[in-house]
Amino acid sequence: MSETIFSKILSGAIPCHKVYEDDRVFAFLDINPLSTGHTLLIPKEAAKTLDALSEESAAALGRVLPRICRAVIAVTGVREYNVLENNGAGAHQAVAHVHFHIIPKPSSSEGLGVGWPARSLDTQAGAKLAARLREQFE
Ligand code: AMP
């Protein structure tokens, strides 16, 4: 995979405000925070999107993510937050290295704004779709 700004952070080539590190994951403050405490958690593995990530890195992210959330809550005093992970440019991914945003939501005007253009799920179409998805796990 080609080098990204996050692989340069991991190698120490460019600086960051480090929050946490272990052998598989790294967390640091977002350089353009949506709110105070906006933190990024990344795997050291250089996968572009979540579907490309190894189970080992995924497990390490899952283990650490709640700990980062607790640290952000403890330090900011803000108990409400969003966790966001974008995959692909069309889905707002700007850096091609998997990253989870932990974004405190201190007020309606700060933090993540979410568009949620929900529709209702047709029962028959839903049954067919879920069956096709289950087949992927066989
Ligand atoms: P995304 O749109 O999900 O790819 O988000 C990329 C995030 O990386 C943005 O929130 C940027 O502010 C953040 N970012 C980009 N460069 C840096 C950097 N050098 N240090 C910290 N955060 C960065």
PDB file of C-alpha atoms and ligand atoms in Angstrom:
ATOM      1  CA  MET A   1       0.000   0.000   0.000  1.00  0.00           C
ATOM      2  CA  SER A   2       1.257   3.514  -0.766  1.00  0.00           C
ATOM      3  CA  GLU A   3       2.413   5.809   2.010  1.00  0.00           C
ATOM      4  CA  THR A   4      -0.175   7.992   3.735  1.00  0.00           C
ATOM      5  CA  ILE A   5       0.012  10.794   6.254  1.00  0.00           C
ATOM      6  CA  PHE A   6      -0.833   8.207   8.934  1.00  0.00           C
ATOM      7  CA  SER A   7       1.990   5.832   7.960  1.00  0.00           C
ATOM      8  CA  LYS A   8       4.294   8.857   8.254  1.00  0.00           C
ATOM      9  CA  ILE A   9       2.901   9.518  11.744  1.00  0.00           C
ATOM     10  CA  LEU A  10       3.464   5.848  12.653  1.00  0.00           C
ATOM     11  CA  SER A  11       7.066   5.966  11.433  1.00  0.00           C
ATOM     12  CA  GLY A  12       7.683   9.241  13.295  1.00  0.00           C
ATOM     13  CA  ALA A  13       8.390  11.102  10.047  1.00  0.00           C
ATOM     14  CA  ILE A  14       5.771  13.703  10.955  1.00  0.00           C
ATOM     15  CA  PRO A  15       4.711  14.716  14.473  1.00  0.00           C
ATOM     16  CA  CYS A  16       1.415  14.155  16.244  1.00  0.00           C
ATOM     17  CA  HIS A  17      -0.112  14.467  19.681  1.00  0.00           C
ATOM     18  CA  LYS A  18       0.051  10.829  20.751  1.00  0.00           C
ATOM     19  CA  VAL A  19      -2.655   9.499  23.075  1.00  0.00           C
ATOM     20  CA  TYR A  20      -2.008   5.740  23.169  1.00  0.00           C
ATOM     21  CA  GLU A  21       0.210   3.089  21.584  1.00  0.00           C
ATOM     22  CA  ASP A  22       0.637  -0.671  21.782  1.00  0.00           C
ATOM     23  CA  ASP A  23       2.100  -3.237  19.383  1.00  0.00           C
ATOM     24  CA  ARG A  24      -0.934  -3.165  17.029  1.00  0.00           C
ATOM     25  CA  VAL A  25      -2.675   0.222  17.371  1.00  0.00           C
ATOM     26  CA  PHE A  26      -1.925   3.921  17.768  1.00  0.00           C
ATOM     27  CA  ALA A  27      -4.131   6.852  18.842  1.00  0.00           C
ATOM     28  CA  PHE A  28      -3.530  10.588  18.458  1.00  0.00           C
ATOM     29  CA  LEU A  29      -5.423  13.878  18.364  1.00  0.00           C
ATOM     30  CA  ASP A  30      -7.077  14.885  15.097  1.00  0.00           C
ATOM     31  CA  ILE A  31      -5.317  17.946  13.672  1.00  0.00           C
ATOM     32  CA  ASN A  32      -8.654  19.560  12.698  1.00  0.00           C
ATOM     33  CA  PRO A  33     -10.958  18.556  15.558  1.00  0.00           C
ATOM     34  CA  LEU A  34     -14.727  18.772  15.298  1.00  0.00           C
ATOM     35  CA  SER A  35     -14.710  19.219  19.085  1.00  0.00           C
ATOM     36  CA  THR A  36     -12.165  19.251  21.893  1.00  0.00           C
ATOM     37  CA  GLY A  37     -10.870  15.725  22.429  1.00  0.00           C
ATOM     38  CA  HIS A  38     -11.473  14.519  18.835  1.00  0.00           C
ATOM     39  CA  THR A  39      -9.118  11.535  18.678  1.00  0.00           C
ATOM     40  CA  LEU A  40      -8.138   9.093  15.928  1.00  0.00           C
ATOM     41  CA  LEU A  41      -7.458   5.397  16.579  1.00  0.00           C
ATOM     42  CA  ILE A  42      -5.597   3.549  13.816  1.00  0.00           C
ATOM     43  CA  PRO A  43      -4.157   0.075  13.291  1.00  0.00           C
ATOM     44  CA  LYS A  44      -0.427  -0.127  12.620  1.00  0.00           C
ATOM     45  CA  GLU A  45      -1.330  -2.428   9.738  1.00  0.00           C
ATOM     46  CA  ALA A  46      -1.552  -0.349   6.555  1.00  0.00           C
ATOM     47  CA  ALA A  47      -5.039  -1.324   5.357  1.00  0.00           C
ATOM     48  CA  LYS A  48      -7.035   1.254   3.409  1.00  0.00           C
ATOM     49  CA  THR A  49     -10.520   0.180   4.484  1.00  0.00           C
ATOM     50  CA  LEU A  50     -12.006  -1.844   7.340  1.00  0.00           C
ATOM     51  CA  ASP A  51     -12.952  -4.781   5.089  1.00  0.00           C
ATOM     52  CA  ALA A  52      -9.262  -5.184   4.168  1.00  0.00           C
ATOM     53  CA  LEU A  53      -8.061  -5.385   7.759  1.00  0.00           C
ATOM     54  CA  SER A  54      -6.750  -8.578   9.412  1.00  0.00           C
ATOM     55  CA  GLU A  55      -8.714 -10.135  12.286  1.00  0.00           C
ATOM     56  CA  GLU A  56      -5.758  -9.497  14.591  1.00  0.00           C
ATOM     57  CA  SER A  57      -5.745  -5.749  13.917  1.00  0.00           C
ATOM     58  CA  ALA A  58      -9.547  -5.604  14.053  1.00  0.00           C
ATOM     59  CA  ALA A  59      -9.542  -7.339  17.438  1.00  0.00           C
ATOM     60  CA  ALA A  60      -6.859  -4.979  18.738  1.00  0.00           C
ATOM     61  CA  LEU A  61      -8.913  -1.956  17.626  1.00  0.00           C
ATOM     62  CA  GLY A  62     -12.034  -3.373  19.244  1.00  0.00           C
ATOM     63  CA  ARG A  63     -10.209  -4.007  22.499  1.00  0.00           C
ATOM     64  CA  VAL A  64      -8.737  -0.509  22.716  1.00  0.00           C
ATOM     65  CA  LEU A  65     -11.608   1.580  21.325  1.00  0.00           C
ATOM     66  CA  PRO A  66     -13.703   1.628  24.540  1.00  0.00           C
ATOM     67  CA  ARG A  67     -10.599   2.532  26.539  1.00  0.00           C
ATOM     68  CA  ILE A  68      -9.938   5.539  24.281  1.00  0.00           C
ATOM     69  CA  CYS A  69     -13.595   6.559  24.630  1.00  0.00           C
ATOM     70  CA  ARG A  70     -13.339   6.368  28.433  1.00  0.00           C
ATOM     71  CA  ALA A  71     -10.145   8.470  28.403  1.00  0.00           C
ATOM     72  CA  VAL A  72     -11.770  11.124  26.181  1.00  0.00           C
ATOM     73  CA  ILE A  73     -14.850  11.238  28.446  1.00  0.00           C
ATOM     74  CA  ALA A  74     -12.699  11.485  31.576  1.00  0.00           C
ATOM     75  CA  VAL A  75     -10.581  14.339  30.223  1.00  0.00           C
ATOM     76  CA  THR A  76     -13.239  16.374  28.388  1.00  0.00           C
ATOM     77  CA  GLY A  77     -16.080  15.744  30.852  1.00  0.00           C
ATOM     78  CA  VAL A  78     -18.320  15.170  27.810  1.00  0.00           C
ATOM     79  CA  ARG A  79     -20.257  11.912  28.114  1.00  0.00           C
ATOM     80  CA  GLU A  80     -21.859  11.905  24.650  1.00  0.00           C
ATOM     81  CA  TYR A  81     -19.789  11.149  21.573  1.00  0.00           C
ATOM     82  CA  ASN A  82     -19.778   9.622  18.096  1.00  0.00           C
ATOM     83  CA  VAL A  83     -17.467   6.946  16.717  1.00  0.00           C
ATOM     84  CA  LEU A  84     -17.020   7.277  12.956  1.00  0.00           C
ATOM     85  CA  GLU A  85     -15.064   5.199  10.452  1.00  0.00           C
ATOM     86  CA  ASN A  86     -15.192   6.210   6.779  1.00  0.00           C
ATOM     87  CA  ASN A  87     -14.365   3.812   3.924  1.00  0.00           C
ATOM     88  CA  GLY A  88     -13.683   5.186   0.446  1.00  0.00           C
ATOM     89  CA  ALA A  89     -13.557   8.729  -0.906  1.00  0.00           C
ATOM     90  CA  GLY A  90     -17.285   8.718  -1.671  1.00  0.00           C
ATOM     91  CA  ALA A  91     -17.904   7.919   1.988  1.00  0.00           C
ATOM     92  CA  HIS A  92     -15.747  10.890   3.102  1.00  0.00           C
ATOM     93  CA  GLN A  93     -12.504   8.988   3.648  1.00  0.00           C
ATOM     94  CA  ALA A  94      -9.672  11.471   3.075  1.00  0.00           C
ATOM     95  CA  VAL A  95      -6.758   9.405   4.444  1.00  0.00           C
ATOM     96  CA  ALA A  96      -6.358   5.925   2.926  1.00  0.00           C
ATOM     97  CA  HIS A  97      -5.453   4.171   6.182  1.00  0.00           C
ATOM     98  CA  VAL A  98      -8.189   2.746   8.440  1.00  0.00           C
ATOM     99  CA  HIS A  99      -9.030   5.142  11.268  1.00  0.00           C
ATOM    100  CA  PHE A 100     -11.750   5.458  13.859  1.00  0.00           C
ATOM    101  CA  HIS A 101     -12.768   8.962  14.906  1.00  0.00           C
ATOM    102  CA  ILE A 102     -13.830   9.402  18.544  1.00  0.00           C
ATOM    103  CA  ILE A 103     -15.683  12.719  18.547  1.00  0.00           C
ATOM    104  CA  PRO A 104     -17.126  14.252  21.723  1.00  0.00           C
ATOM    105  CA  LYS A 105     -20.583  15.816  21.282  1.00  0.00           C
ATOM    106  CA  PRO A 106     -20.642  18.639  23.848  1.00  0.00           C
ATOM    107  CA  SER A 107     -23.529  20.532  22.212  1.00  0.00           C
ATOM    108  CA  SER A 108     -25.749  20.475  19.143  1.00  0.00           C
ATOM    109  CA  SER A 109     -23.415  22.912  17.349  1.00  0.00           C
ATOM    110  CA  GLU A 110     -20.147  21.091  18.133  1.00  0.00           C
ATOM    111  CA  GLY A 111     -18.902  17.626  17.234  1.00  0.00           C
ATOM    112  CA  LEU A 112     -20.206  15.481  14.400  1.00  0.00           C
ATOM    113  CA  GLY A 113     -23.247  16.561  12.373  1.00  0.00           C
ATOM    114  CA  VAL A 114     -25.040  13.517  11.001  1.00  0.00           C
ATOM    115  CA  GLY A 115     -27.248  13.305   7.923  1.00  0.00           C
ATOM    116  CA  TRP A 116     -29.527  10.251   8.207  1.00  0.00           C
ATOM    117  CA  PRO A 117     -31.724   9.902   5.122  1.00  0.00           C
ATOM    118  CA  ALA A 118     -33.636   6.863   6.422  1.00  0.00           C
ATOM    119  CA  ARG A 119     -36.232   4.972   4.365  1.00  0.00           C
ATOM    120  CA  SER A 120     -38.413   2.096   5.522  1.00  0.00           C
ATOM    121  CA  LEU A 121     -37.278  -1.477   4.855  1.00  0.00           C
ATOM    122  CA  ASP A 122     -39.648  -3.490   2.683  1.00  0.00           C
ATOM    123  CA  THR A 123     -40.305  -6.830   4.458  1.00  0.00           C
ATOM    124  CA  GLN A 124     -39.847  -9.064   1.390  1.00  0.00           C
ATOM    125  CA  ALA A 125     -36.842  -7.204   0.064  1.00  0.00           C
ATOM    126  CA  GLY A 126     -35.334  -7.269   3.574  1.00  0.00           C
ATOM    127  CA  ALA A 127     -35.784 -11.047   3.858  1.00  0.00           C
ATOM    128  CA  LYS A 128     -34.078 -11.609   0.481  1.00  0.00           C
ATOM    129  CA  LEU A 129     -31.245  -9.238   1.257  1.00  0.00           C
ATOM    130  CA  ALA A 130     -30.556 -10.739   4.698  1.00  0.00           C
ATOM    131  CA  ALA A 131     -30.532 -14.244   3.143  1.00  0.00           C
ATOM    132  CA  ARG A 132     -27.963 -13.137   0.551  1.00  0.00           C
ATOM    133  CA  LEU A 133     -25.844 -11.592   3.270  1.00  0.00           C
ATOM    134  CA  ARG A 134     -26.031 -14.769   5.412  1.00  0.00           C
ATOM    135  CA  GLU A 135     -24.748 -16.733   2.404  1.00  0.00           C
ATOM    136  CA  GLN A 136     -21.549 -14.711   2.583  1.00  0.00           C
ATOM    137  CA  PHE A 137     -20.777 -16.341   5.939  1.00  0.00           C
ATOM    138  CA  GLU A 138     -21.286 -19.929   4.789  1.00  0.00           C
TER     139      GLU A 138
HETATM  140  P1  AMP B   1     -11.393  10.940   7.108  1.00  0.00           P
HETATM  141  O1  AMP B   1     -12.172  11.977   6.369  1.00  0.00           O
HETATM  142  O2  AMP B   1     -12.260   9.972   7.870  1.00  0.00           O
HETATM  143  O3  AMP B   1     -10.380  10.248   6.221  1.00  0.00           O
HETATM  144  O4  AMP B   1     -10.592  11.734   8.225  1.00  0.00           O
HETATM  145  C1  AMP B   1      -9.243  12.051   8.142  1.00  0.00           C
HETATM  146  C2  AMP B   1      -8.922  12.834   9.378  1.00  0.00           C
HETATM  147  O5  AMP B   1      -7.516  12.904   9.518  1.00  0.00           O
HETATM  148  C3  AMP B   1      -9.441  14.284   9.376  1.00  0.00           C
HETATM  149  O6  AMP B   1     -10.309  14.484  10.480  1.00  0.00           O
HETATM  150  C4  AMP B   1      -8.170  15.117   9.474  1.00  0.00           C
HETATM  151  O7  AMP B   1      -8.334  16.265  10.265  1.00  0.00           O
HETATM  152  C5  AMP B   1      -7.201  14.132  10.103  1.00  0.00           C
HETATM  153  N1  AMP B   1      -5.791  14.400   9.829  1.00  0.00           N
HETATM  154  C6  AMP B   1      -5.223  14.600   8.628  1.00  0.00           C
HETATM  155  N2  AMP B   1      -3.904  14.807   8.767  1.00  0.00           N
HETATM  156  C7  AMP B   1      -3.634  14.719  10.082  1.00  0.00           C
HETATM  157  C8  AMP B   1      -2.458  14.824  10.863  1.00  0.00           C
HETATM  158  N3  AMP B   1      -1.260  15.096  10.307  1.00  0.00           N
HETATM  159  N4  AMP B   1      -2.555  14.688  12.203  1.00  0.00           N
HETATM  160  C9  AMP B   1      -3.744  14.416  12.773  1.00  0.00           C
HETATM  161  N5  AMP B   1      -4.901  14.296  12.090  1.00  0.00           N
HETATM  162  C10 AMP B   1      -4.845  14.451  10.763  1.00  0.00           C
END
